[in-house]
Short mmCIF file of C-alpha atoms in Angstrom, two decimals:
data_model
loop_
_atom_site.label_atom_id
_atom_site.label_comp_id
_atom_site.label_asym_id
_atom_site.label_seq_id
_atom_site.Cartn_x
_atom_site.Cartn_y
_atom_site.Cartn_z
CA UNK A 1 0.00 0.00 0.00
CA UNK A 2 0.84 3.73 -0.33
CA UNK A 3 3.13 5.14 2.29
CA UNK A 4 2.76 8.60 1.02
CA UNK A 5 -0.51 10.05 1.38
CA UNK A 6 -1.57 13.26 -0.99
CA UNK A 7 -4.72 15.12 -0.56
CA UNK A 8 -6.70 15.83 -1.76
CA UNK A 9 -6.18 14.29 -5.23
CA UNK A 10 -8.37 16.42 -7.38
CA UNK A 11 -9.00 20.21 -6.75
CA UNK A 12 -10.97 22.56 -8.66
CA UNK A 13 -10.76 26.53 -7.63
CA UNK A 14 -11.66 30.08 -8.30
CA UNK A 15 -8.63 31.97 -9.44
CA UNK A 16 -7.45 34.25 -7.12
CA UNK A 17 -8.53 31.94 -4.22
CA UNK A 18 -6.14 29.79 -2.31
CA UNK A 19 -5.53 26.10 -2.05
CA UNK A 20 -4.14 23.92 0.40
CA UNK A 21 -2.33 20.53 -0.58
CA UNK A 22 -0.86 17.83 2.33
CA UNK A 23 1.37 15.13 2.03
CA UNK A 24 1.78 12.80 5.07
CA UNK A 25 4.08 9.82 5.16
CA UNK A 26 2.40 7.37 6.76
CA UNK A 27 4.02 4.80 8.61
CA UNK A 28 7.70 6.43 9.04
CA UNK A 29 8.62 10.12 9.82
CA UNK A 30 9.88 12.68 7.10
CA UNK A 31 11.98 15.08 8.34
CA UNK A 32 12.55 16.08 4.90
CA UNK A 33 10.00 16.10 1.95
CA UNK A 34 9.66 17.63 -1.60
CA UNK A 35 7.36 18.82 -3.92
CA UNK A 36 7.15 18.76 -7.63
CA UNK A 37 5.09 20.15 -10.65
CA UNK A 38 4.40 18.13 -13.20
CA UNK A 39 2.89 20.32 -16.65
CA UNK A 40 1.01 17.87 -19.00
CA UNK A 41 2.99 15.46 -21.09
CA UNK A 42 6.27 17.26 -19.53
CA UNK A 43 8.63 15.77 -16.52
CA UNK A 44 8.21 16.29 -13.30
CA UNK A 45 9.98 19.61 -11.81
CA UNK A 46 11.37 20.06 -8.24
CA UNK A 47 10.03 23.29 -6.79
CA UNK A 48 11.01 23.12 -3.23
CA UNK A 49 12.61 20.83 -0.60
CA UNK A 50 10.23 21.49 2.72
CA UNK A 51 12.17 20.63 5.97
CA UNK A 52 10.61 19.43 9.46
CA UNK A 53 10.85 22.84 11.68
CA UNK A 54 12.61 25.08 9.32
CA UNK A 55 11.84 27.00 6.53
CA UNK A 56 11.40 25.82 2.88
CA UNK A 57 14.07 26.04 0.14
CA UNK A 58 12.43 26.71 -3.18
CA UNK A 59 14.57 26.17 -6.14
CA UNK A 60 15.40 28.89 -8.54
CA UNK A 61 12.32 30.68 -10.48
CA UNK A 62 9.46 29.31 -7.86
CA UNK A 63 7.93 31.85 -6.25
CA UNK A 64 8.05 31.35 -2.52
CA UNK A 65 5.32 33.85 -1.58
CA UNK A 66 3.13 32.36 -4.02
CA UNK A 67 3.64 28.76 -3.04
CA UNK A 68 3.82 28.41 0.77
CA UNK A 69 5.45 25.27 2.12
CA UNK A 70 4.89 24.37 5.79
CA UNK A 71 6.69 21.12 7.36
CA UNK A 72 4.64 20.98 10.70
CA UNK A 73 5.44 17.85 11.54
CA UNK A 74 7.65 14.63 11.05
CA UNK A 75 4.47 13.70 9.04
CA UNK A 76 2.79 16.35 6.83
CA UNK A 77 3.86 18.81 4.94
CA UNK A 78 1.65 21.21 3.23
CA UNK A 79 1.79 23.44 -0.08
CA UNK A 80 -0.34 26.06 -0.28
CA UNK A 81 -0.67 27.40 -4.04
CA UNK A 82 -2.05 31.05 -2.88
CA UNK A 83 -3.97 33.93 -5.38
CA UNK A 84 -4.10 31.02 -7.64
CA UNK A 85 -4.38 31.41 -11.59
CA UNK A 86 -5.38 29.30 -14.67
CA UNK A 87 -1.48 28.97 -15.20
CA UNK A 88 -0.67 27.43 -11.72
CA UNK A 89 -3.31 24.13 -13.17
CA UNK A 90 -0.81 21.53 -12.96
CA UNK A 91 -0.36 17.77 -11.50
CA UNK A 92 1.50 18.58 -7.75
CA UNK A 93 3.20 15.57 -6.60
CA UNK A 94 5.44 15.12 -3.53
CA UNK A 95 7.87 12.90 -2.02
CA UNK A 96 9.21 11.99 1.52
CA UNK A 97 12.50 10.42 2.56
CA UNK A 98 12.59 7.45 4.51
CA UNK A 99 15.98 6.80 6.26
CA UNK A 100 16.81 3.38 6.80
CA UNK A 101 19.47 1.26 7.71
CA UNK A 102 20.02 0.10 4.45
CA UNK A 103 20.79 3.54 3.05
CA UNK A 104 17.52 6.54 2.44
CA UNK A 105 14.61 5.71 -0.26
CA UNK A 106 12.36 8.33 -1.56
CA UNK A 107 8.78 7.49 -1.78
CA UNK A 108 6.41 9.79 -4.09
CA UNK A 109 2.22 10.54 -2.99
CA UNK A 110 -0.13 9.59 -5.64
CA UNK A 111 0.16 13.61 -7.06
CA UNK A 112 -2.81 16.30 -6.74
CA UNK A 113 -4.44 17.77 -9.82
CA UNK A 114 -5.20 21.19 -9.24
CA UNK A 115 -7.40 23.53 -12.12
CA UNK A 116 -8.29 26.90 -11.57
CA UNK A 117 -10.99 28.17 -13.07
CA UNK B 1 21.37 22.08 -22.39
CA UNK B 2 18.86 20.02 -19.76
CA UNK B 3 20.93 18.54 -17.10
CA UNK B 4 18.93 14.55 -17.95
CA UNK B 5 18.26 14.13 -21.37
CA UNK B 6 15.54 11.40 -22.37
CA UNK B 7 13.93 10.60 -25.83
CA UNK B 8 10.12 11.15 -24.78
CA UNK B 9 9.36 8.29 -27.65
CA UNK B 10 6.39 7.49 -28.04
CA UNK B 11 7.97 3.75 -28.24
CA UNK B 12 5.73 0.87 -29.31
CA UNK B 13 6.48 -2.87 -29.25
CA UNK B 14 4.92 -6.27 -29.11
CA UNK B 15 4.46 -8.18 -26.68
CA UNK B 16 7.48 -10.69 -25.33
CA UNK B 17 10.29 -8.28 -26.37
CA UNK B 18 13.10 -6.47 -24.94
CA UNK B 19 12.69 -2.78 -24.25
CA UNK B 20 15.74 -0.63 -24.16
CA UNK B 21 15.33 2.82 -21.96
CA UNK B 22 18.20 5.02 -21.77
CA UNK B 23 19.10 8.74 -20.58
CA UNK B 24 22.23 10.74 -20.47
CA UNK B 25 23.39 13.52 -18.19
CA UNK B 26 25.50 16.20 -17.72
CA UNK B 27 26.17 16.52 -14.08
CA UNK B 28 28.91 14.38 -12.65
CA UNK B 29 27.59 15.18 -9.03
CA UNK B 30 25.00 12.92 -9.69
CA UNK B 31 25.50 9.73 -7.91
CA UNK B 32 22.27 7.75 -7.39
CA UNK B 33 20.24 6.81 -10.46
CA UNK B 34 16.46 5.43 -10.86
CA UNK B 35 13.88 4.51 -12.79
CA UNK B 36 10.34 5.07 -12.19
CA UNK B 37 7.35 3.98 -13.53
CA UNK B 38 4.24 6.19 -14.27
CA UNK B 39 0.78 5.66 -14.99
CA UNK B 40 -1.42 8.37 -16.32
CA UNK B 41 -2.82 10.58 -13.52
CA UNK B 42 -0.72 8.54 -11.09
CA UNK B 43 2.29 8.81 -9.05
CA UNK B 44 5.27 7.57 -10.11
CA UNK B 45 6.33 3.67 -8.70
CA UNK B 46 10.03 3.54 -7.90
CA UNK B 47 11.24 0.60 -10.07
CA UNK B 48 15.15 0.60 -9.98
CA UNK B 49 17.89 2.34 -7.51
CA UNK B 50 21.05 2.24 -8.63
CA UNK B 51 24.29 3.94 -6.49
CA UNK B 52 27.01 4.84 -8.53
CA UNK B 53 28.39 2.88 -11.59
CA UNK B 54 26.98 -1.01 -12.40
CA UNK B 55 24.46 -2.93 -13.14
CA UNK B 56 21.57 -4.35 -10.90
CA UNK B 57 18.90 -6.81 -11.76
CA UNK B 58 15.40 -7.43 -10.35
CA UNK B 59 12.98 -9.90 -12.16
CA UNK B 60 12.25 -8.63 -15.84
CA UNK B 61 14.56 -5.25 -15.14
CA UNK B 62 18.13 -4.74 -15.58
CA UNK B 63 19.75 -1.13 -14.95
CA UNK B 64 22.66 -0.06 -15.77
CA UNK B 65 24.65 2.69 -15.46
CA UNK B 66 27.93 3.93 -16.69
CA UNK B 67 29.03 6.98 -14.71
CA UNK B 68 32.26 7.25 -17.27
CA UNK B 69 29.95 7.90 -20.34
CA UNK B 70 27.53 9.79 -17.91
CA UNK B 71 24.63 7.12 -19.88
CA UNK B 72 22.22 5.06 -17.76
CA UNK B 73 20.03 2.47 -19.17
CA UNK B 74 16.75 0.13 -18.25
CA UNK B 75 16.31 -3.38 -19.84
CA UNK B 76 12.52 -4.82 -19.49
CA UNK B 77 12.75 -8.08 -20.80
CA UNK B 78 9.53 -10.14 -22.19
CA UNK B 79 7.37 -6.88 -22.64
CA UNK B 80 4.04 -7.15 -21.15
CA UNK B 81 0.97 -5.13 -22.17
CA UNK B 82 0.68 -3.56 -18.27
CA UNK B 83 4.24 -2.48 -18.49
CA UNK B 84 2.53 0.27 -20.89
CA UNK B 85 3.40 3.77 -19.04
CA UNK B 86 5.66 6.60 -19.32
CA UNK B 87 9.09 5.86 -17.86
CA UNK B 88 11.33 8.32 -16.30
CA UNK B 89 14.96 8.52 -15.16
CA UNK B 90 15.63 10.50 -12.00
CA UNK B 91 19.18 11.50 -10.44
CA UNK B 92 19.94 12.90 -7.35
CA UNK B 93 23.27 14.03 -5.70
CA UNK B 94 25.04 12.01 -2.59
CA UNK B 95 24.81 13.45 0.84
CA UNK B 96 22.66 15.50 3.21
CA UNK B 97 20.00 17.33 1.73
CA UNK B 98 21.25 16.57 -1.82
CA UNK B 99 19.92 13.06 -1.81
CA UNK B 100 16.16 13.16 -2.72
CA UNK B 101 16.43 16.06 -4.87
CA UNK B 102 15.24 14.75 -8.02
CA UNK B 103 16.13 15.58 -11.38
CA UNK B 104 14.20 13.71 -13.67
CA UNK B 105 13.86 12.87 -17.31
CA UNK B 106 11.74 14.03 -19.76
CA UNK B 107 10.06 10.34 -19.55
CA UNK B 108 9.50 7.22 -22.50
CA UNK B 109 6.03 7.04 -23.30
CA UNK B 110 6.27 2.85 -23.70
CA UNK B 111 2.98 1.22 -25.33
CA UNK B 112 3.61 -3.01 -25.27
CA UNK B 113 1.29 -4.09 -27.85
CA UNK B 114 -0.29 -7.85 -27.30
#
């Protein structure tokens, strides 16, 4: 079964409203997770590395005002799209990384489509 | 010049034969290679891991990768119809926060015809 949780999987919103996305790992603790954009038939794109207890870091060109990334807990993280627009419609996927004693594996949620309207 | 580069296909074969995925990259930091599987509207499935040069077999998959030519590679042998997906190479950097960081292929589009 999954062991990243994403929800909610589909999301439909008003532009200029806000929207909130979570990602919980599920049966192991995350003290680091990341989240991706994926456009339609492109790859996917890493726009920020959220860290348990500290603040975000958003890679080069993502707008870290616009898309607010909060790591509350060894569990969830959240990505908030905010003042969203029709151009912000895009598959959001993340991914947690499990340490183990075997060496670290990155698991990936089952991605979000959001569509502003 | 994109850091992974990946031929996005589409790639179509029958049934029962060998598929041959490949990607090349330009970073040399890169030290952990996969392969992951995607179905439309899904996640992607982790499929292969792969740390630093070599090859590494599981069932009907064979990676390989060959850190001198800066060329990895995924072997699915006897094709089936529900291997049909899009197929994407990811990379990440050794260490700390660098491992997890992602940078991924454009993806294969792979259709196994019965």
């Amino acid at each position: 079964g999954a062991v990243v949780s994403q929800h909610p999987s589909r999301v439909i919103c008003k532009s200029g409203t806000s929207v909130k996305i979570e990602c919980r790992s599920l049966d192991f603790q995350a003290t680091t997770m990341f989240w991706y954009r994926q456009f339609p038939k492109q790859s996917l794109m890493l726009m920020a590395t959220s860290n348990e207890g500290s603040k975000a870091t958003y890679e080069q060109g993502v707008e870290k005002d616009k898309f607010l990334i909060n790591h509350a807990s060894l569990t969830l993280s959240t990505l908030t799209v905010t003042s969203a627009h029709p151009e912000d419609s895009s598959f959001y996927i993340c991914s947690a990384r499990r340490i183990g004693v075997n060496g670290n594996t990155i698991y990936f949620g089952e991605g979000s489509w959001l569509t502003v309207v | 010049q994109k850091e992974v580069e990946q031929d996005p296909g589409p790639l179509s074969v029958p049934e029962g034969a060998i598929v041959s995925l490949n990607c090349t990259y330009s970073n040399s930091a890169f030290q952990y290679f996969m392969w992951y599987r995607q179905y439309s509207r899904k996640g992607p499935e982790l499929l292969m891991y792969t740390y630093s040069s070599g090859n590494k077999e599981d069932g009907r998959f064979t990676a390989q990768v060959d850190k001198s030519s800066k060329y990895i590679s995924l072997f699915i042998r006897d094709s089936q119809p529900s291997d049909s997906a899009t197929y994407l190479c990811a990379m990440s950097g050794a260490g700390g926060t660098s491992y997890g960081k992602l940078t991924f292929g454009q993806g294969t589009i792979l259709t196994v015809h019965p």
